[in-house]
Amino acid sequence: MKKTLSLSMMIMLLSLTLSAQNQTVTDVSEIENIITLFSENINNIDNMLCHYQYEKSVSMLEETIQSSGTIAYMKKGKLYWNSENNNSSFLLINDSIKIVNKDNCNVTTTENHLLFKEIAKIVSSGEENGFVFDKNTFETVFSKDTDAVTVQMTPKKKRLKSLFNSILIIIDNDTMTIQSIEITDVYGDMAKIILSDVVFNAPENERYFKF
């Protein structure tokens, strides 16, 4: 009986400890404060350069797919993504895309690529109103601990539901910048992107945005 009671108490204490570490935010004023701080930070960023680590768990495979490289962003809908593993990259400027895969180069528009079309909309929306908090597009749940804010995003619109089930974004409490993004697709496979060595508003970042 004592062993059973002790085990129950340990489980209860562990549960309380975990819930205290990451608590759901329901207070409207606190959520508004998070949104304000994040939006102010976004407005102060003209460009960004960082290293990324990408991991994808595929349900049909035992191994995890991994890659790493460089991400660069610039206002007015510009996004550059380079993969060091397979020597490929894409450059998105508004509705135009340049896709480079080893020696092959293809320039096209987002109308021909549903995924890139949605990426372009998210980048544009993020510049205008912070896509993380767009209530018309996503159902959002906020939680936080001493280090970070977690935003659980579930798509509302049919076009997004066809691409993924949910997005989990981790935002650093001190800097109000995104640390990592986890995307679960419609097949239950999860992709995680971890950002590091982030540099903001550096003039030399412009070199990545040339067709």
XYZ file of N, CA and C in Angstrom:
633
model
N 0.831 -1.201 0.000
C 0.000 0.000 0.000
C 0.866 1.252 0.000
N 1.950 1.238 0.849
C 2.815 2.393 0.926
C 3.521 2.643 -0.399
N 3.959 1.540 -1.051
C 4.636 1.683 -2.334
C 3.695 2.265 -3.380
N 2.442 1.780 -3.375
C 1.449 2.277 -4.333
C 1.175 3.752 -4.101
N 1.062 4.141 -2.817
C 0.801 5.529 -2.473
C 1.978 6.413 -2.875
N 3.185 5.942 -2.604
C 4.375 6.713 -2.954
C 4.470 6.912 -4.456
N 4.178 5.866 -5.235
C 4.214 5.948 -6.683
C 3.179 6.950 -7.190
N 1.988 6.913 -6.596
C 0.926 7.837 -7.000
C 1.328 9.280 -6.727
N 1.953 9.501 -5.552
C 2.391 10.848 -5.206
C 3.479 11.341 -6.151
N 4.408 10.444 -6.529
C 5.476 10.823 -7.459
C 4.908 11.222 -8.810
N 3.926 10.457 -9.304
C 3.294 10.760 -10.583
C 2.569 12.101 -10.513
N 1.879 12.340 -9.378
C 1.139 13.589 -9.215
C 2.097 14.781 -9.176
N 3.214 14.647 -8.437
C 4.187 15.731 -8.352
C 4.837 16.007 -9.702
N 5.149 14.922 -10.433
C 5.735 15.073 -11.758
C 4.774 15.795 -12.680
N 3.495 15.430 -12.613
C 2.471 16.076 -13.433
C 2.358 17.553 -13.121
N 2.384 17.886 -11.816
C 2.289 19.288 -11.411
C 3.515 20.070 -11.873
N 4.684 19.439 -11.794
C 5.927 20.100 -12.214
C 5.902 20.401 -13.699
N 5.470 19.432 -14.503
C 5.423 19.616 -15.954
C 4.400 20.673 -16.349
N 3.259 20.663 -15.697
C 2.228 21.645 -16.033
C 2.667 23.044 -15.648
N 3.477 23.150 -14.580
C 3.965 24.461 -14.161
C 5.014 24.995 -15.124
N 5.736 24.072 -15.781
C 6.775 24.482 -16.707
C 6.209 25.075 -17.988
N 5.072 24.603 -18.438
C 4.495 25.086 -19.683
C 2.989 25.244 -19.514
N 2.557 26.441 -19.152
C 1.171 26.674 -18.820
C 0.439 27.359 -19.969
N -0.792 26.931 -20.205
C -1.620 27.551 -21.225
C -1.994 28.972 -20.809
N -1.862 29.899 -21.743
C -2.190 31.298 -21.475
C -3.619 31.557 -21.927
N -4.478 31.922 -20.986
C -5.887 32.196 -21.309
C -6.265 33.650 -21.060
N -5.441 34.360 -20.286
C -5.733 35.762 -19.999
C -5.587 36.609 -21.267
N -6.656 37.314 -21.625
C -6.692 38.070 -22.880
C -5.612 39.148 -22.911
N -5.433 39.860 -21.809
C -4.441 40.937 -21.761
C -3.028 40.403 -21.927
N -2.752 39.211 -21.369
C -1.420 38.616 -21.510
C -1.167 38.175 -22.947
N -2.193 37.615 -23.587
C -2.069 37.229 -24.997
C -1.829 38.461 -25.862
N -2.583 39.536 -25.596
C -2.411 40.775 -26.355
C -1.015 41.347 -26.170
N -0.462 41.202 -24.971
C 0.891 41.682 -24.716
C 1.918 40.885 -25.518
N 1.740 39.562 -25.587
C 2.627 38.712 -26.389
C 2.554 39.127 -27.857
N 1.349 39.330 -28.352
C 1.146 39.726 -29.750
C 1.810 41.068 -30.035
N 1.643 42.019 -29.118
C 2.220 43.347 -29.302
C 3.740 43.296 -29.352
N 4.352 42.580 -28.404
C 5.809 42.478 -28.354
C 6.366 41.796 -29.598
N 5.708 40.714 -30.029
C 6.157 39.985 -31.212
C 6.016 40.859 -32.465
N 4.880 41.547 -32.598
C 4.623 42.393 -33.765
C 5.606 43.556 -33.830
N 5.912 44.157 -32.683
C 6.884 45.256 -32.648
C 8.254 44.778 -33.104
N 8.620 43.567 -32.680
C 9.907 43.011 -33.083
C 9.947 42.750 -34.588
N 8.858 42.194 -35.135
C 8.774 41.933 -36.575
C 8.914 43.232 -37.362
N 8.268 44.291 -36.875
C 8.304 45.582 -37.570
C 9.704 46.179 -37.604
N 10.544 45.800 -36.648
C 11.906 46.336 -36.584
C 12.906 45.522 -37.396
N 12.446 44.430 -37.991
C 13.340 43.571 -38.774
C 13.173 43.862 -40.267
N 14.233 44.371 -40.889
C 14.227 44.581 -42.340
C 14.756 43.361 -43.075
N 15.732 42.688 -42.475
C 16.235 41.449 -43.064
C 16.808 40.569 -41.965
N 16.955 39.297 -42.272
C 17.434 38.323 -41.296
C 18.233 37.231 -41.996
N 19.283 36.771 -41.356
C 20.083 35.658 -41.864
C 20.345 34.700 -40.715
N 20.170 33.397 -40.950
C 20.412 32.428 -39.884
C 20.769 31.071 -40.461
N 21.283 30.223 -39.595
C 21.534 28.826 -39.918
C 20.325 28.023 -39.446
N 20.015 26.951 -40.161
C 18.902 26.106 -39.729
C 19.305 24.642 -39.704
N 18.657 23.902 -38.832
C 18.777 22.439 -38.767
C 17.390 21.861 -38.997
N 17.257 21.024 -40.005
C 15.950 20.473 -40.392
C 15.914 18.979 -40.097
N 14.854 18.538 -39.431
C 14.658 17.119 -39.160
C 13.227 16.732 -39.512
N 13.081 15.649 -40.222
C 11.739 15.178 -40.575
C 11.593 13.710 -40.244
N 10.561 13.391 -39.468
C 10.245 12.008 -39.127
C 9.132 11.524 -40.034
N 9.421 10.513 -40.826
C 8.442 9.978 -41.768
C 7.916 8.659 -41.207
N 6.603 8.529 -41.126
C 5.984 7.363 -40.498
C 6.356 6.048 -41.184
N 6.628 6.095 -42.493
C 6.926 4.869 -43.235
C 8.416 4.512 -43.188
N 9.241 5.424 -42.637
C 10.679 5.178 -42.576
C 11.141 5.135 -41.125
N 12.143 4.318 -40.846
C 12.686 4.244 -39.495
C 13.664 5.374 -39.228
N 14.366 5.828 -40.258
C 15.356 6.871 -40.083
C 14.725 8.264 -40.191
N 15.371 9.222 -39.551
C 14.940 10.617 -39.620
C 15.713 11.331 -40.723
N 15.008 12.046 -41.578
C 15.642 12.820 -42.647
C 16.196 14.105 -42.036
N 17.469 14.404 -42.312
C 18.096 15.588 -41.747
C 18.783 16.409 -42.825
N 18.768 17.713 -42.639
C 19.508 18.612 -43.517
C 19.777 19.906 -42.765
N 20.656 20.708 -43.319
C 20.975 21.993 -42.701
C 21.384 22.965 -43.792
N 21.406 24.238 -43.433
C 21.762 25.238 -44.427
C 21.498 26.644 -43.928
N 21.180 27.521 -44.870
C 21.017 28.945 -44.588
C 19.627 29.420 -44.985
N 19.034 30.256 -44.128
C 17.783 30.933 -44.448
C 18.033 32.432 -44.379
N 17.578 33.155 -45.392
C 17.658 34.614 -45.391
C 16.277 35.173 -45.704
N 15.936 36.252 -45.036
C 14.633 36.892 -45.237
C 14.825 38.395 -45.388
N 14.023 38.989 -46.262
C 14.027 40.431 -46.413
C 12.592 40.901 -46.636
N 12.268 42.063 -46.073
C 10.917 42.592 -46.217
C 10.532 42.769 -47.675
N 9.238 42.855 -47.880
C 8.620 42.903 -49.213
C 8.600 41.517 -49.855
N 8.386 40.486 -49.009
C 8.111 39.150 -49.529
C 9.277 38.401 -50.103
N 10.489 38.567 -49.546
C 11.664 37.890 -50.079
C 12.154 36.817 -49.099
N 12.358 35.615 -49.624
C 12.817 34.506 -48.788
C 13.796 33.640 -49.568
N 14.951 33.343 -48.939
C 15.977 32.486 -49.552
C 16.228 31.290 -48.632
N 16.295 30.097 -49.238
C 16.490 28.863 -48.465
C 17.510 28.003 -49.196
N 18.611 27.693 -48.511
C 19.674 26.905 -49.102
C 19.905 25.636 -48.289
N 20.035 24.504 -48.979
C 20.335 23.237 -48.324
C 21.765 22.835 -48.647
N 22.590 22.717 -47.606
C 23.994 22.349 -47.797
C 24.142 20.875 -48.174
N 23.174 20.051 -47.780
C 23.297 18.598 -47.968
C 23.215 18.181 -49.431
N 22.272 18.780 -50.173
C 22.109 18.367 -51.575
C 22.360 19.504 -52.558
N 23.021 20.561 -52.090
C 23.406 21.669 -52.956
C 22.215 22.222 -53.747
N 21.142 22.515 -53.037
C 19.953 23.062 -53.687
C 19.476 24.289 -52.923
N 18.652 25.092 -53.578
C 18.137 26.289 -52.936
C 16.892 26.769 -53.662
N 16.136 27.635 -52.986
C 15.076 28.349 -53.679
C 15.083 29.795 -53.225
N 14.691 30.661 -54.146
C 14.595 32.085 -53.874
C 13.182 32.525 -54.214
N 12.485 33.054 -53.217
C 11.100 33.500 -53.390
C 11.067 35.022 -53.257
N 10.632 35.685 -54.306
C 10.451 37.139 -54.272
C 9.037 37.442 -54.744
N 8.173 37.760 -53.778
C 6.756 37.979 -54.051
C 6.144 36.736 -54.696
N 5.782 36.793 -55.967
C 5.145 35.651 -56.633
C 6.093 34.905 -57.568
N 7.356 35.274 -57.574
C 8.331 34.630 -58.456
C 9.234 33.703 -57.649
N 9.591 32.571 -58.256
C 10.434 31.580 -57.577
C 11.590 31.180 -58.491
N 12.770 31.089 -57.899
C 13.932 30.531 -58.580
C 14.347 29.296 -57.806
N 14.272 28.135 -58.444
C 14.615 26.863 -57.797
C 15.890 26.315 -58.431
N 16.905 26.113 -57.597
C 18.187 25.594 -58.078
C 18.430 24.236 -57.440
N 18.656 23.228 -58.278
C 18.930 21.877 -57.800
C 20.174 21.367 -58.520
N 21.308 21.486 -57.825
C 22.612 21.153 -58.407
C 22.845 22.015 -59.648
N 22.837 21.428 -60.843
C 23.121 22.201 -62.048
C 21.852 22.692 -62.749
N 20.685 22.307 -62.254
C 19.427 22.704 -62.887
C 18.851 23.948 -62.222
N 18.359 24.888 -63.030
C 17.778 26.118 -62.521
C 16.438 26.353 -63.207
N 15.405 26.614 -62.413
C 14.064 26.819 -62.944
C 13.464 28.085 -62.330
N 13.025 28.998 -63.189
C 12.367 30.223 -62.733
C 10.895 30.137 -63.122
N 10.019 30.287 -62.155
C 8.583 30.160 -62.407
C 7.817 31.068 -61.450
N 6.510 30.825 -61.289
C 5.689 31.640 -60.393
C 4.999 30.746 -59.367
N 4.478 31.356 -58.319
C 3.814 30.600 -57.258
C 2.514 29.958 -57.744
N 1.948 30.444 -58.831
C 0.714 29.856 -59.363
C 0.929 28.408 -59.790
N 2.167 28.058 -60.092
C 2.484 26.700 -60.536
C 2.901 25.782 -59.380
N 2.989 26.332 -58.166
C 3.421 25.547 -57.008
C 2.562 25.908 -55.809
N 1.663 25.019 -55.427
C 0.748 25.303 -54.321
C 1.497 25.586 -53.022
N 2.533 24.781 -52.718
C 3.275 24.956 -51.471
C 3.941 26.322 -51.417
N 4.633 26.696 -52.507
C 5.299 27.997 -52.530
C 4.287 29.144 -52.504
N 3.129 28.915 -53.081
C 2.069 29.931 -53.050
C 1.648 30.201 -51.611
N 1.512 29.139 -50.809
C 1.130 29.303 -49.410
C 2.268 29.925 -48.601
N 3.516 29.549 -48.911
C 4.663 30.157 -48.236
C 4.689 31.660 -48.495
N 4.435 32.048 -49.750
C 4.415 33.471 -50.110
C 3.330 34.218 -49.342
N 2.159 33.588 -49.198
C 1.069 34.222 -48.464
C 1.408 34.378 -46.986
N 2.055 33.356 -46.408
C 2.433 33.413 -45.000
C 3.471 34.508 -44.762
N 4.475 34.609 -45.670
C 5.492 35.656 -45.541
C 4.855 37.032 -45.634
N 3.961 37.205 -46.623
C 3.277 38.486 -46.807
C 2.398 38.826 -45.619
N 1.657 37.834 -45.140
C 0.769 38.038 -43.995
C 1.566 38.353 -42.738
N 2.721 37.689 -42.589
C 3.566 37.936 -41.426
C 4.067 39.361 -41.383
N 4.343 39.950 -42.545
C 4.805 41.331 -42.595
C 3.685 42.309 -42.252
N 2.464 41.944 -42.621
C 1.350 42.866 -42.442
C 0.746 42.800 -41.042
N 0.517 41.577 -40.537
C -0.190 41.495 -39.249
C 0.288 40.369 -38.341
N 1.399 39.739 -38.679
C 1.885 38.633 -37.847
C 1.050 37.394 -38.073
N 1.451 36.509 -39.021
C 0.621 35.379 -39.421
C 0.310 34.449 -38.259
N 1.171 34.477 -37.228
C 0.952 33.590 -36.085
C -0.382 33.882 -35.412
N -0.828 35.119 -35.519
C -2.003 35.549 -34.771
C -3.200 35.854 -35.666
N -3.164 35.391 -36.902
C -4.274 35.626 -37.820
C -5.432 34.685 -37.468
N -6.451 35.218 -36.791
C -7.562 34.394 -36.310
C -8.421 33.853 -37.440
N -8.393 34.514 -38.594
C -9.185 34.040 -39.733
C -8.553 32.826 -40.399
N -7.252 32.675 -40.231
C -6.523 31.596 -40.896
C -6.225 30.431 -39.962
N -5.903 30.744 -38.690
C -5.498 29.714 -37.744
C -6.268 29.807 -36.428
N -6.501 28.637 -35.839
C -6.937 28.549 -34.446
C -5.657 28.473 -33.618
N -5.452 29.426 -32.707
C -4.196 29.475 -31.968
C -4.392 29.253 -30.473
N -3.449 28.524 -29.895
C -3.418 28.301 -28.444
C -2.032 28.694 -27.949
N -1.979 29.586 -26.957
C -0.723 30.062 -26.412
C -0.394 29.347 -25.097
N 0.875 29.033 -24.911
C 1.346 28.537 -23.616
C 2.749 29.077 -23.416
N 3.214 29.112 -22.161
C 4.537 29.681 -21.916
C 5.168 29.077 -20.673
N 6.507 29.160 -20.626
C 7.263 28.837 -19.422
C 8.259 29.972 -19.202
N 9.284 29.752 -18.410
C 10.206 30.837 -18.092
C 11.084 31.235 -19.280
N 11.229 30.355 -20.266
C 12.145 30.609 -21.379
C 11.468 30.983 -22.696
N 10.274 30.448 -22.924
C 9.690 30.610 -24.256
C 8.168 30.637 -24.242
N 7.643 31.192 -25.330
C 6.210 31.150 -25.612
C 5.981 30.114 -26.713
N 5.010 29.248 -26.519
C 4.670 28.240 -27.523
C 3.318 28.585 -28.137
N 3.268 28.600 -29.457
C 2.022 28.888 -30.160
C 1.629 27.669 -30.988
N 0.519 27.054 -30.644
C -0.013 25.910 -31.378
C -1.014 26.434 -32.398
N -0.758 26.209 -33.676
C -1.597 26.741 -34.746
C -2.267 25.612 -35.516
N -3.586 25.677 -35.631
C -4.348 24.698 -36.402
C -5.057 25.432 -37.534
N -4.819 25.030 -38.780
C -5.422 25.765 -39.904
C -6.945 25.645 -39.942
N -7.589 26.742 -40.340
C -9.038 26.760 -40.464
C -9.485 26.579 -41.913
N -8.668 27.087 -42.835
C -9.070 27.115 -44.237
C -8.705 25.816 -44.960
N -9.536 25.469 -45.905
C -9.414 24.191 -46.613
C -8.075 24.057 -47.331
N -7.627 25.134 -47.969
C -6.373 25.075 -48.734
C -5.175 24.757 -47.839
N -5.197 25.275 -46.594
C -4.111 24.991 -45.661
C -4.250 23.603 -45.043
N -5.487 23.186 -44.800
C -5.725 21.856 -44.236
C -5.240 20.758 -45.177
N -5.177 21.050 -46.458
C -4.696 20.048 -47.416
C -3.177 19.900 -47.370
N -2.489 20.851 -46.703
C -1.031 20.824 -46.625
C -0.514 20.316 -45.288
N -1.161 20.708 -44.181
C -0.677 20.285 -42.876
C -1.789 20.311 -41.836
N -1.559 19.560 -40.756
C -2.526 19.499 -39.658
C -2.293 20.577 -38.615
N -1.015 20.872 -38.335
C -0.730 21.852 -37.293
C 0.682 22.400 -37.441
N 0.885 23.587 -36.823
C 2.210 24.199 -36.736
C 2.446 24.563 -35.283
N 3.629 24.228 -34.784
C 4.010 24.579 -33.414
C 5.205 25.520 -33.495
N 5.045 26.741 -32.978
C 6.103 27.744 -33.050
C 6.596 28.069 -31.639
N 7.917 28.021 -31.456
C 8.537 28.362 -30.183
C 9.181 29.743 -30.319
N 8.782 30.676 -29.444
C 9.275 32.049 -29.483
C 10.053 32.340 -28.205
N 11.276 32.852 -28.341
C 12.099 33.184 -27.186
C 11.470 34.321 -26.382
N 11.391 34.149 -25.073
C 10.759 35.151 -24.202
C 11.497 36.480 -24.193
N 12.825 36.437 -24.210
C 13.622 37.660 -24.079
C 13.669 38.465 -25.368
N 13.894 37.785 -26.499
C 14.073 38.492 -27.768
C 12.801 38.567 -28.609
N 11.807 37.760 -28.264
C 10.566 37.681 -29.032
C 10.829 37.329 -30.506
N 11.779 36.429 -30.709
C 12.065 35.912 -32.043
C 11.824 34.405 -32.067
N 11.552 33.871 -33.252
C 11.225 32.454 -33.396
C 12.486 31.596 -33.248
N 12.409 30.591 -32.375
C 13.510 29.658 -32.154
C 13.379 28.411 -33.012
N 12.167 27.891 -33.107
C 11.948 26.667 -33.877
C 10.505 26.584 -34.364
N 10.316 25.764 -35.381
C 8.991 25.546 -35.965
C 8.820 24.048 -36.186
N 7.695 23.504 -35.745
C 7.369 22.098 -35.997
C 6.089 22.039 -36.824
N 6.143 21.316 -37.933
C 4.986 21.192 -38.827
C 4.593 19.726 -38.933
N 3.338 19.441 -38.643
C 2.803 18.086 -38.805
C 1.897 18.081 -40.027
N 2.227 17.231 -41.018
C 1.452 17.244 -42.256
C 0.221 16.343 -42.150
N -0.507 16.243 -43.237
C -1.772 15.511 -43.236
C -1.577 14.004 -43.090
N -0.332 13.534 -43.251
C -0.041 12.107 -43.104
C 0.500 11.784 -41.709
N 0.614 12.800 -40.867
C 1.126 12.589 -39.519
C 2.637 12.677 -39.413
N 3.321 12.968 -40.521
C 4.772 13.124 -40.492
C 5.123 14.503 -39.933
N 6.177 14.579 -39.125
C 6.543 15.833 -38.483
C 7.892 16.339 -38.970
N 7.934 17.620 -39.307
C 9.175 18.286 -39.695
C 9.483 19.374 -38.676
N 10.743 19.441 -38.240
C 11.153 20.443 -37.254
C 12.308 21.260 -37.816
N 12.194 22.585 -37.686
C 13.228 23.502 -38.139
C 13.725 24.296 -36.934
N 15.008 24.177 -36.633
C 15.611 24.885 -35.506
C 16.518 25.985 -36.064
N 16.306 27.217 -35.619
C 17.084 28.355 -36.105
C 18.192 28.705 -35.110
N 19.360 29.075 -35.638
C 20.485 29.462 -34.777
C 21.353 30.485 -35.498
N 22.261 31.113 -34.748
C 23.186 32.116 -35.301
C 22.433 33.181 -36.107
N 21.389 33.705 -35.512
C 20.525 34.665 -36.213
C 21.164 36.049 -36.211
N 21.194 36.677 -37.399
C 21.706 38.045 -37.550
C 20.624 38.901 -38.192
N 20.305 40.033 -37.557
C 19.254 40.909 -38.065
C 19.841 42.171 -38.707
N 19.146 42.635 -39.745
C 19.384 43.951 -40.346
C 20.840 44.187 -40.744
N 21.445 43.179 -41.352
C 22.812 43.310 -41.866
C 22.765 43.646 -43.359
N 23.417 44.720 -43.801
C 23.362 45.129 -45.218
C 23.827 44.052 -46.183
N 24.799 43.234 -45.766
C 25.339 42.208 -46.671
C 24.336 41.096 -46.982
N 23.242 41.018 -46.219
C 22.229 39.996 -46.481
C 21.535 40.181 -47.826
N 21.631 41.364 -48.400
C 20.970 41.654 -49.673
C 21.509 40.798 -50.814
N 22.716 40.277 -50.664
C 23.332 39.508 -51.755
C 22.577 38.218 -52.074
N 21.740 37.758 -51.160
C 21.013 36.511 -51.385
C 19.783 36.694 -52.277
N 19.390 37.925 -52.544
C 18.118 38.158 -53.208
C 18.270 38.696 -54.622
N 19.040 37.948 -55.436
C 19.251 38.317 -56.831
C 18.905 37.123 -57.713
N 18.036 37.352 -58.681
C 17.676 36.287 -59.625
C 18.796 36.083 -60.611
